mmCIF file with all atom_site columns, C-alpha atoms in Angstrom:
data_model
loop_
_atom_site.group_PDB
_atom_site.id
_atom_site.type_symbol
_atom_site.label_atom_id
_atom_site.label_alt_id
_atom_site.label_comp_id
_atom_site.label_asym_id
_atom_site.label_entity_id
_atom_site.label_seq_id
_atom_site.pdbx_PDB_ins_code
_atom_site.Cartn_x
_atom_site.Cartn_y
_atom_site.Cartn_z
_atom_site.occupancy
_atom_site.B_iso_or_equiv
_atom_site.pdbx_formal_charge
_atom_site.auth_seq_id
_atom_site.auth_comp_id
_atom_site.auth_asym_id
_atom_site.auth_atom_id
_atom_site.pdbx_PDB_model_num
ATOM 1   C CA . MET A 1 1   ? 35.565 -57.126  59.652 1.00 34.00 ? 1   MET A CA 1
ATOM 2   C CA . ALA A 1 2   ? 33.028 -59.976  59.620 1.00 44.00 ? 2   ALA A CA 1
ATOM 3   C CA . ARG A 1 3   ? 29.555 -59.130  60.893 1.00 47.00 ? 3   ARG A CA 1
ATOM 4   C CA . ALA A 1 4   ? 28.777 -60.850  64.212 1.00 50.00 ? 4   ALA A CA 1
ATOM 5   C CA . GLY A 1 5   ? 26.757 -64.036  63.719 1.00 77.00 ? 5   GLY A CA 1
ATOM 6   C CA . LEU A 1 6   ? 27.525 -64.289  60.011 1.00 87.00 ? 6   LEU A CA 1
ATOM 7   C CA . THR A 1 7   ? 29.304 -67.549  59.154 1.00 92.00 ? 7   THR A CA 1
ATOM 8   C CA . ALA A 1 8   ? 30.108 -69.482  56.002 1.00 92.00 ? 8   ALA A CA 1
ATOM 9   C CA . ASP A 1 9   ? 27.433 -72.027  56.947 1.00 95.00 ? 9   ASP A CA 1
ATOM 10  C CA . ARG A 1 10  ? 24.800 -69.309  57.326 1.00 95.00 ? 10  ARG A CA 1
ATOM 11  C CA . VAL A 1 11  ? 25.778 -67.773  54.006 1.00 94.00 ? 11  VAL A CA 1
ATOM 12  C CA . VAL A 1 12  ? 25.547 -71.112  52.190 1.00 96.00 ? 12  VAL A CA 1
ATOM 13  C CA . ALA A 1 13  ? 22.254 -71.979  53.920 1.00 96.00 ? 13  ALA A CA 1
ATOM 14  C CA . ALA A 1 14  ? 20.831 -68.630  52.796 1.00 96.00 ? 14  ALA A CA 1
ATOM 15  C CA . ALA A 1 15  ? 22.097 -69.319  49.277 1.00 96.00 ? 15  ALA A CA 1
ATOM 16  C CA . ALA A 1 16  ? 20.264 -72.661  49.307 1.00 97.00 ? 16  ALA A CA 1
ATOM 17  C CA . GLU A 1 17  ? 16.996 -70.998  50.331 1.00 97.00 ? 17  GLU A CA 1
ATOM 18  C CA . LEU A 1 18  ? 17.439 -68.267  47.760 1.00 97.00 ? 18  LEU A CA 1
ATOM 19  C CA . ALA A 1 19  ? 18.264 -70.784  45.017 1.00 97.00 ? 19  ALA A CA 1
ATOM 20  C CA . ASP A 1 20  ? 15.043 -72.682  45.723 1.00 97.00 ? 20  ASP A CA 1
ATOM 21  C CA . SER A 1 21  ? 12.934 -69.534  45.649 1.00 96.00 ? 21  SER A CA 1
ATOM 22  C CA . VAL A 1 22  ? 14.421 -67.613  42.698 1.00 96.00 ? 22  VAL A CA 1
ATOM 23  C CA . GLY A 1 23  ? 16.596 -70.142  40.867 1.00 95.00 ? 23  GLY A CA 1
ATOM 24  C CA . LEU A 1 24  ? 20.283 -70.947  41.095 1.00 96.00 ? 24  LEU A CA 1
ATOM 25  C CA . ASP A 1 25  ? 21.256 -68.475  38.367 1.00 95.00 ? 25  ASP A CA 1
ATOM 26  C CA . ALA A 1 26  ? 19.767 -65.592  40.386 1.00 95.00 ? 26  ALA A CA 1
ATOM 27  C CA . VAL A 1 27  ? 21.904 -66.333  43.454 1.00 96.00 ? 27  VAL A CA 1
ATOM 28  C CA . THR A 1 28  ? 24.523 -63.607  43.720 1.00 94.00 ? 28  THR A CA 1
ATOM 29  C CA . LEU A 1 29  ? 26.638 -62.262  46.518 1.00 92.00 ? 29  LEU A CA 1
ATOM 30  C CA . SER A 1 30  ? 24.791 -58.956  46.233 1.00 93.00 ? 30  SER A CA 1
ATOM 31  C CA . ALA A 1 31  ? 21.410 -60.651  46.645 1.00 94.00 ? 31  ALA A CA 1
ATOM 32  C CA . LEU A 1 32  ? 22.653 -62.539  49.700 1.00 94.00 ? 32  LEU A CA 1
ATOM 33  C CA . ALA A 1 33  ? 24.181 -59.409  51.209 1.00 92.00 ? 33  ALA A CA 1
ATOM 34  C CA . ARG A 1 34  ? 20.845 -57.601  50.814 1.00 92.00 ? 34  ARG A CA 1
ATOM 35  C CA . GLY A 1 35  ? 19.113 -60.487  52.568 1.00 91.00 ? 35  GLY A CA 1
ATOM 36  C CA . PHE A 1 36  ? 21.495 -60.220  55.505 1.00 92.00 ? 36  PHE A CA 1
ATOM 37  C CA . GLY A 1 37  ? 21.345 -56.434  55.510 1.00 91.00 ? 37  GLY A CA 1
ATOM 38  C CA . VAL A 1 38  ? 25.087 -56.078  54.973 1.00 90.00 ? 38  VAL A CA 1
ATOM 39  C CA . LYS A 1 39  ? 27.421 -54.791  52.279 1.00 87.00 ? 39  LYS A CA 1
ATOM 40  C CA . ASP A 1 40  ? 28.734 -57.275  49.693 1.00 82.00 ? 40  ASP A CA 1
ATOM 41  C CA . ALA A 1 41  ? 32.227 -56.967  51.164 1.00 80.00 ? 41  ALA A CA 1
ATOM 42  C CA . SER A 1 42  ? 31.007 -58.481  54.455 1.00 84.00 ? 42  SER A CA 1
ATOM 43  C CA . LEU A 1 43  ? 30.472 -61.816  52.712 1.00 89.00 ? 43  LEU A CA 1
ATOM 44  C CA . TYR A 1 44  ? 34.048 -62.058  51.478 1.00 86.00 ? 44  TYR A CA 1
ATOM 45  C CA . SER A 1 45  ? 35.167 -63.018  54.984 1.00 86.00 ? 45  SER A CA 1
ATOM 46  C CA . HIS A 1 46  ? 33.124 -66.197  54.550 1.00 93.00 ? 46  HIS A CA 1
ATOM 47  C CA . VAL A 1 47  ? 33.223 -67.070  50.827 1.00 92.00 ? 47  VAL A CA 1
ATOM 48  C CA . SER A 1 48  ? 35.911 -66.094  48.337 1.00 89.00 ? 48  SER A CA 1
ATOM 49  C CA . ASN A 1 49  ? 33.650 -65.304  45.391 1.00 93.00 ? 49  ASN A CA 1
ATOM 50  C CA . LEU A 1 50  ? 30.538 -66.507  43.571 1.00 93.00 ? 50  LEU A CA 1
ATOM 51  C CA . ARG A 1 51  ? 32.320 -69.608  42.276 1.00 94.00 ? 51  ARG A CA 1
ATOM 52  C CA . ASP A 1 52  ? 33.303 -70.569  45.838 1.00 93.00 ? 52  ASP A CA 1
ATOM 53  C CA . LEU A 1 53  ? 29.749 -69.964  47.042 1.00 95.00 ? 53  LEU A CA 1
ATOM 54  C CA . ARG A 1 54  ? 28.288 -72.175  44.302 1.00 95.00 ? 54  ARG A CA 1
ATOM 55  C CA . SER A 1 55  ? 30.838 -74.888  44.971 1.00 96.00 ? 55  SER A CA 1
ATOM 56  C CA . ARG A 1 56  ? 29.963 -74.885  48.680 1.00 96.00 ? 56  ARG A CA 1
ATOM 57  C CA . LEU A 1 57  ? 26.274 -74.910  47.818 1.00 97.00 ? 57  LEU A CA 1
ATOM 58  C CA . ALA A 1 58  ? 26.797 -77.886  45.485 1.00 98.00 ? 58  ALA A CA 1
ATOM 59  C CA . VAL A 1 59  ? 28.642 -79.842  48.186 1.00 97.00 ? 59  VAL A CA 1
ATOM 60  C CA . ARG A 1 60  ? 26.001 -79.018  50.815 1.00 98.00 ? 60  ARG A CA 1
ATOM 61  C CA . SER A 1 61  ? 23.128 -79.894  48.474 1.00 98.00 ? 61  SER A CA 1
ATOM 62  C CA . ALA A 1 62  ? 24.728 -83.169  47.378 1.00 98.00 ? 62  ALA A CA 1
ATOM 63  C CA . ALA A 1 63  ? 25.039 -84.203  51.035 1.00 98.00 ? 63  ALA A CA 1
ATOM 64  C CA . GLU A 1 64  ? 21.384 -83.388  51.665 1.00 98.00 ? 64  GLU A CA 1
ATOM 65  C CA . PHE A 1 65  ? 20.238 -85.109  48.455 1.00 98.00 ? 65  PHE A CA 1
ATOM 66  C CA . SER A 1 66  ? 22.308 -88.239  49.083 1.00 98.00 ? 66  SER A CA 1
ATOM 67  C CA . ASP A 1 67  ? 20.977 -88.510  52.651 1.00 98.00 ? 67  ASP A CA 1
ATOM 68  C CA . ARG A 1 68  ? 17.443 -88.652  51.268 1.00 98.00 ? 68  ARG A CA 1
ATOM 69  C CA . LEU A 1 69  ? 18.360 -91.236  48.641 1.00 98.00 ? 69  LEU A CA 1
ATOM 70  C CA . GLY A 1 70  ? 20.179 -93.368  51.214 1.00 97.00 ? 70  GLY A CA 1
ATOM 71  C CA . THR A 1 71  ? 17.166 -93.320  53.527 1.00 97.00 ? 71  THR A CA 1
ATOM 72  C CA . ALA A 1 72  ? 14.909 -94.312  50.621 1.00 97.00 ? 72  ALA A CA 1
ATOM 73  C CA . LEU A 1 73  ? 17.155 -97.277  49.747 1.00 96.00 ? 73  LEU A CA 1
ATOM 74  C CA . ALA A 1 74  ? 17.627 -98.595  53.279 1.00 96.00 ? 74  ALA A CA 1
ATOM 75  C CA . GLY A 1 75  ? 16.472 -102.212 53.549 1.00 95.00 ? 75  GLY A CA 1
ATOM 76  C CA . ARG A 1 76  ? 15.085 -102.314 50.020 1.00 96.00 ? 76  ARG A CA 1
ATOM 77  C CA . SER A 1 77  ? 16.090 -104.140 46.867 1.00 94.00 ? 77  SER A CA 1
ATOM 78  C CA . GLY A 1 78  ? 14.782 -104.711 43.367 1.00 95.00 ? 78  GLY A CA 1
ATOM 79  C CA . LYS A 1 79  ? 11.687 -102.779 42.386 1.00 97.00 ? 79  LYS A CA 1
ATOM 80  C CA . ALA A 1 80  ? 11.145 -101.494 45.938 1.00 97.00 ? 80  ALA A CA 1
ATOM 81  C CA . ALA A 1 81  ? 14.632 -99.928  45.895 1.00 97.00 ? 81  ALA A CA 1
ATOM 82  C CA . LEU A 1 82  ? 14.031 -98.478  42.440 1.00 98.00 ? 82  LEU A CA 1
ATOM 83  C CA . ALA A 1 83  ? 10.675 -96.979  43.466 1.00 98.00 ? 83  ALA A CA 1
ATOM 84  C CA . GLY A 1 84  ? 12.016 -95.573  46.749 1.00 97.00 ? 84  GLY A CA 1
ATOM 85  C CA . PHE A 1 85  ? 15.088 -94.068  45.118 1.00 98.00 ? 85  PHE A CA 1
ATOM 86  C CA . ALA A 1 86  ? 13.033 -92.608  42.273 1.00 98.00 ? 86  ALA A CA 1
ATOM 87  C CA . GLU A 1 87  ? 10.486 -91.021  44.590 1.00 98.00 ? 87  GLU A CA 1
ATOM 88  C CA . ALA A 1 88  ? 13.196 -89.488  46.783 1.00 98.00 ? 88  ALA A CA 1
ATOM 89  C CA . TYR A 1 89  ? 14.924 -88.188  43.657 1.00 98.00 ? 89  TYR A CA 1
ATOM 90  C CA . ARG A 1 90  ? 11.734 -86.627  42.325 1.00 98.00 ? 90  ARG A CA 1
ATOM 91  C CA . ALA A 1 91  ? 10.748 -85.112  45.677 1.00 98.00 ? 91  ALA A CA 1
ATOM 92  C CA . TYR A 1 92  ? 14.126 -83.445  46.105 1.00 98.00 ? 92  TYR A CA 1
ATOM 93  C CA . ALA A 1 93  ? 14.439 -82.213  42.522 1.00 97.00 ? 93  ALA A CA 1
ATOM 94  C CA . VAL A 1 94  ? 10.913 -80.756  42.441 1.00 97.00 ? 94  VAL A CA 1
ATOM 95  C CA . GLY A 1 95  ? 10.798 -79.587  46.069 1.00 97.00 ? 95  GLY A CA 1
ATOM 96  C CA . HIS A 1 96  ? 14.248 -77.994  46.068 1.00 97.00 ? 96  HIS A CA 1
ATOM 97  C CA . PRO A 1 97  ? 14.882 -76.966  42.463 1.00 96.00 ? 97  PRO A CA 1
ATOM 98  C CA . GLY A 1 98  ? 17.730 -74.574  43.202 1.00 97.00 ? 98  GLY A CA 1
ATOM 99  C CA . ARG A 1 99  ? 19.586 -76.985  45.453 1.00 98.00 ? 99  ARG A CA 1
ATOM 100 C CA . TYR A 1 100 ? 19.025 -79.795  42.979 1.00 98.00 ? 100 TYR A CA 1
ATOM 101 C CA . ALA A 1 101 ? 20.425 -77.605  40.192 1.00 97.00 ? 101 ALA A CA 1
ATOM 102 C CA . ALA A 1 102 ? 23.490 -77.028  42.374 1.00 98.00 ? 102 ALA A CA 1
ATOM 103 C CA . THR A 1 103 ? 24.095 -80.792  42.532 1.00 97.00 ? 103 THR A CA 1
ATOM 104 C CA . GLN A 1 104 ? 24.375 -80.773  38.732 1.00 96.00 ? 104 GLN A CA 1
ATOM 105 C CA . LEU A 1 105 ? 27.112 -78.124  38.610 1.00 96.00 ? 105 LEU A CA 1
ATOM 106 C CA . GLU A 1 106 ? 30.459 -79.079  37.142 1.00 95.00 ? 106 GLU A CA 1
ATOM 107 C CA . LEU A 1 107 ? 33.026 -78.950  39.936 1.00 95.00 ? 107 LEU A CA 1
ATOM 108 C CA . PRO A 1 108 ? 36.798 -79.348  39.959 1.00 93.00 ? 108 PRO A CA 1
ATOM 109 C CA . PRO A 1 109 ? 37.847 -83.016  40.356 1.00 94.00 ? 109 PRO A CA 1
ATOM 110 C CA . GLU A 1 110 ? 39.463 -82.322  43.730 1.00 95.00 ? 110 GLU A CA 1
ATOM 111 C CA . THR A 1 111 ? 36.219 -80.793  45.045 1.00 94.00 ? 111 THR A CA 1
ATOM 112 C CA . LEU A 1 112 ? 34.192 -83.782  43.868 1.00 94.00 ? 112 LEU A CA 1
ATOM 113 C CA . ALA A 1 113 ? 36.675 -86.216  45.397 1.00 94.00 ? 113 ALA A CA 1
ATOM 114 C CA . ALA A 1 114 ? 36.397 -84.430  48.761 1.00 95.00 ? 114 ALA A CA 1
ATOM 115 C CA . SER A 1 115 ? 32.593 -84.190  48.717 1.00 97.00 ? 115 SER A CA 1
ATOM 116 C CA . PRO A 1 116 ? 30.995 -87.089  50.657 1.00 97.00 ? 116 PRO A CA 1
ATOM 117 C CA . GLY A 1 117 ? 27.579 -86.256  49.251 1.00 97.00 ? 117 GLY A CA 1
ATOM 118 C CA . HIS A 1 118 ? 28.705 -86.487  45.633 1.00 97.00 ? 118 HIS A CA 1
ATOM 119 C CA . LEU A 1 119 ? 30.467 -89.777  46.346 1.00 96.00 ? 119 LEU A CA 1
ATOM 120 C CA . ARG A 1 120 ? 27.341 -91.173  48.013 1.00 97.00 ? 120 ARG A CA 1
ATOM 121 C CA . LEU A 1 121 ? 25.155 -90.085  45.084 1.00 96.00 ? 121 LEU A CA 1
ATOM 122 C CA . VAL A 1 122 ? 27.233 -92.290  42.806 1.00 94.00 ? 122 VAL A CA 1
ATOM 123 C CA . GLU A 1 123 ? 27.385 -95.125  45.349 1.00 96.00 ? 123 GLU A CA 1
ATOM 124 C CA . TYR A 1 124 ? 23.618 -95.149  45.958 1.00 96.00 ? 124 TYR A CA 1
ATOM 125 C CA . THR A 1 125 ? 22.746 -95.003  42.277 1.00 94.00 ? 125 THR A CA 1
ATOM 126 C CA . TYR A 1 126 ? 24.883 -98.056  41.589 1.00 93.00 ? 126 TYR A CA 1
ATOM 127 C CA . ALA A 1 127 ? 23.618 -99.774  44.765 1.00 93.00 ? 127 ALA A CA 1
ATOM 128 C CA . LEU A 1 128 ? 20.019 -99.695  43.634 1.00 93.00 ? 128 LEU A CA 1
ATOM 129 C CA . LEU A 1 129 ? 21.024 -101.765 40.588 1.00 94.00 ? 129 LEU A CA 1
ATOM 130 C CA . ARG A 1 130 ? 22.674 -104.605 42.540 1.00 92.00 ? 130 ARG A CA 1
ATOM 131 C CA . SER A 1 131 ? 19.639 -106.863 42.515 1.00 91.00 ? 131 SER A CA 1
ATOM 132 C CA . TYR A 1 132 ? 19.301 -106.481 38.752 1.00 95.00 ? 132 TYR A CA 1
ATOM 133 C CA . ASP A 1 133 ? 22.632 -108.293 38.344 1.00 92.00 ? 133 ASP A CA 1
ATOM 134 C CA . LEU A 1 134 ? 24.131 -106.075 35.671 1.00 94.00 ? 134 LEU A CA 1
ATOM 135 C CA . ASP A 1 135 ? 27.804 -106.170 34.765 1.00 92.00 ? 135 ASP A CA 1
ATOM 136 C CA . GLU A 1 136 ? 29.791 -103.364 33.198 1.00 93.00 ? 136 GLU A CA 1
ATOM 137 C CA . PRO A 1 137 ? 29.291 -101.641 30.843 1.00 94.00 ? 137 PRO A CA 1
ATOM 138 C CA . ASP A 1 138 ? 25.569 -102.398 31.281 1.00 95.00 ? 138 ASP A CA 1
ATOM 139 C CA . ARG A 1 139 ? 25.536 -101.074 34.853 1.00 94.00 ? 139 ARG A CA 1
ATOM 140 C CA . THR A 1 140 ? 26.863 -97.667  33.788 1.00 94.00 ? 140 THR A CA 1
ATOM 141 C CA . ASP A 1 141 ? 24.457 -97.588  30.840 1.00 96.00 ? 141 ASP A CA 1
ATOM 142 C CA . ALA A 1 142 ? 21.567 -98.336  33.225 1.00 96.00 ? 142 ALA A CA 1
ATOM 143 C CA . VAL A 1 143 ? 22.704 -95.600  35.637 1.00 96.00 ? 143 VAL A CA 1
ATOM 144 C CA . ARG A 1 144 ? 22.710 -93.118  32.756 1.00 96.00 ? 144 ARG A CA 1
ATOM 145 C CA . LEU A 1 145 ? 19.233 -94.224  31.699 1.00 97.00 ? 145 LEU A CA 1
ATOM 146 C CA . LEU A 1 146 ? 17.827 -93.833  35.221 1.00 97.00 ? 146 LEU A CA 1
ATOM 147 C CA . ARG A 1 147 ? 19.496 -90.502  35.847 1.00 96.00 ? 147 ARG A CA 1
ATOM 148 C CA . SER A 1 148 ? 18.308 -89.105  32.509 1.00 97.00 ? 148 SER A CA 1
ATOM 149 C CA . THR A 1 149 ? 14.766 -90.359  33.074 1.00 98.00 ? 149 THR A CA 1
ATOM 150 C CA . PHE A 1 150 ? 14.398 -89.051  36.631 1.00 98.00 ? 150 PHE A CA 1
ATOM 151 C CA . HIS A 1 151 ? 16.079 -85.753  35.810 1.00 97.00 ? 151 HIS A CA 1
ATOM 152 C CA . GLY A 1 152 ? 13.950 -85.204  32.725 1.00 97.00 ? 152 GLY A CA 1
ATOM 153 C CA . PHE A 1 153 ? 10.656 -86.018  34.423 1.00 98.00 ? 153 PHE A CA 1
ATOM 154 C CA . ALA A 1 154 ? 11.449 -83.839  37.446 1.00 96.00 ? 154 ALA A CA 1
ATOM 155 C CA . ALA A 1 155 ? 12.602 -80.925  35.288 1.00 95.00 ? 155 ALA A CA 1
ATOM 156 C CA . LEU A 1 156 ? 9.433  -81.039  33.205 1.00 96.00 ? 156 LEU A CA 1
ATOM 157 C CA . GLU A 1 157 ? 7.255  -81.371  36.302 1.00 96.00 ? 157 GLU A CA 1
ATOM 158 C CA . ALA A 1 158 ? 8.986  -78.449  38.045 1.00 92.00 ? 158 ALA A CA 1
ATOM 159 C CA . ALA A 1 159 ? 8.427  -76.326  34.928 1.00 91.00 ? 159 ALA A CA 1
ATOM 160 C CA . ALA A 1 160 ? 4.732  -77.346  34.791 1.00 92.00 ? 160 ALA A CA 1
ATOM 161 C CA . ALA A 1 161 ? 5.427  -78.593  31.263 1.00 95.00 ? 161 ALA A CA 1
ATOM 162 C CA . PHE A 1 162 ? 3.173  -81.681  31.410 1.00 95.00 ? 162 PHE A CA 1
ATOM 163 C CA . ARG A 1 163 ? -0.126 -80.467  29.979 1.00 94.00 ? 163 ARG A CA 1
ATOM 164 C CA . ALA A 1 164 ? -2.106 -83.667  29.345 1.00 94.00 ? 164 ALA A CA 1
ATOM 165 C CA . GLU A 1 165 ? -5.028 -84.489  31.641 1.00 94.00 ? 165 GLU A CA 1
ATOM 166 C CA . ARG A 1 166 ? -3.367 -87.726  32.759 1.00 95.00 ? 166 ARG A CA 1
ATOM 167 C CA . ASP A 1 167 ? -2.450 -87.746  36.463 1.00 95.00 ? 167 ASP A CA 1
ATOM 168 C CA . LEU A 1 168 ? 1.305  -87.224  36.925 1.00 95.00 ? 168 LEU A CA 1
ATOM 169 C CA . ASP A 1 169 ? 1.609  -89.833  39.666 1.00 96.00 ? 169 ASP A CA 1
ATOM 170 C CA . ALA A 1 170 ? -0.104 -92.405  37.461 1.00 97.00 ? 170 ALA A CA 1
ATOM 171 C CA . SER A 1 171 ? 2.394  -91.706  34.677 1.00 97.00 ? 171 SER A CA 1
ATOM 172 C CA . TRP A 1 172 ? 5.272  -91.784  37.171 1.00 98.00 ? 172 TRP A CA 1
ATOM 173 C CA . ASN A 1 173 ? 4.193  -95.181  38.542 1.00 97.00 ? 173 ASN A CA 1
ATOM 174 C CA . ARG A 1 174 ? 3.881  -96.632  35.048 1.00 98.00 ? 174 ARG A CA 1
ATOM 175 C CA . MET A 1 175 ? 7.357  -95.319  34.287 1.00 98.00 ? 175 MET A CA 1
ATOM 176 C CA . ILE A 1 176 ? 8.761  -97.097  37.345 1.00 98.00 ? 176 ILE A CA 1
ATOM 177 C CA . ASP A 1 177 ? 7.013  -100.321 36.253 1.00 98.00 ? 177 ASP A CA 1
ATOM 178 C CA . ALA A 1 178 ? 8.522  -99.966  32.779 1.00 98.00 ? 178 ALA A CA 1
ATOM 179 C CA . LEU A 1 179 ? 12.016 -99.260  34.142 1.00 98.00 ? 179 LEU A CA 1
ATOM 180 C CA . ASP A 1 180 ? 11.809 -102.277 36.450 1.00 98.00 ? 180 ASP A CA 1
ATOM 181 C CA . THR A 1 181 ? 10.799 -104.503 33.521 1.00 98.00 ? 181 THR A CA 1
ATOM 182 C CA . LEU A 1 182 ? 13.596 -103.087 31.375 1.00 97.00 ? 182 LEU A CA 1
ATOM 183 C CA . LEU A 1 183 ? 16.255 -103.506 34.076 1.00 97.00 ? 183 LEU A CA 1
ATOM 184 C CA . ALA A 1 184 ? 15.124 -107.070 34.855 1.00 96.00 ? 184 ALA A CA 1
ATOM 185 C CA . GLY A 1 185 ? 15.400 -108.015 31.170 1.00 96.00 ? 185 GLY A CA 1
ATOM 186 C CA . TRP A 1 186 ? 18.303 -105.778 30.215 1.00 95.00 ? 186 TRP A CA 1
ATOM 187 C CA . PRO A 1 187 ? 19.321 -106.620 26.639 1.00 91.00 ? 187 PRO A CA 1
ATOM 188 C CA . ALA A 1 188 ? 22.679 -108.253 26.183 1.00 79.00 ? 188 ALA A CA 1
ATOM 189 C CA . ALA A 1 189 ? 25.357 -106.003 24.768 1.00 72.00 ? 189 ALA A CA 1
ATOM 190 C CA . SER A 1 190 ? 25.939 -106.595 21.110 1.00 63.00 ? 190 SER A CA 1
ATOM 191 C CA . ALA A 1 191 ? 28.865 -105.728 18.965 1.00 50.00 ? 191 ALA A CA 1
ATOM 192 C CA . SER A 1 192 ? 28.708 -102.282 17.428 1.00 53.00 ? 192 SER A CA 1
ATOM 193 C CA . PRO A 1 193 ? 27.125 -102.399 13.982 1.00 55.00 ? 193 PRO A CA 1
ATOM 194 C CA . ARG A 1 194 ? 29.609 -102.170 11.186 1.00 54.00 ? 194 ARG A CA 1
ATOM 195 C CA . VAL A 1 195 ? 29.283 -99.182  8.955  1.00 56.00 ? 195 VAL A CA 1
ATOM 196 C CA . ALA A 1 196 ? 29.640 -99.866  5.269  1.00 55.00 ? 196 ALA A CA 1
ATOM 197 C CA . PRO A 1 197 ? 32.609 -98.081  3.714  1.00 53.00 ? 197 PRO A CA 1
#
């Protein structure tokens, strides 16, 4: 029998908090049950198993993350859109490391297709590039560059892996300047180099 007041939403919300405090890999049904003061079996009325819990957490986190990115993009274009998007990305990834990690989980295609947050993450990332006037495949290449850059910087920052005296925000702002310059002058695609036999 389900414990009174315990719902799937409460379980997933607790998982999000736990993921941010101890890391996504440490989120288990047992740890959540301890936090609620119930037996593990009580949670199975609300989530099927750990995979289901992580999937729900990924969907919830993607919705939250995409809301922040959408707000950062609203009414902006060009470098202002790039800077706003990048700052929202960094703030979420560093401020909510467990939830952010959940957004990176591989999910079944049908789960992704039914997740508004995941769909908006893709939509917003492509939207910020509209004013740079890139056609495919350059647009997808640029999305991959931005995602890799923001993800890498945020992951290193969250791990306190930047050890130079240089101020992180100063480096971040220079990176945004460099990305804006690169996107504005994106090199034309060239034919793949031929490899000598």
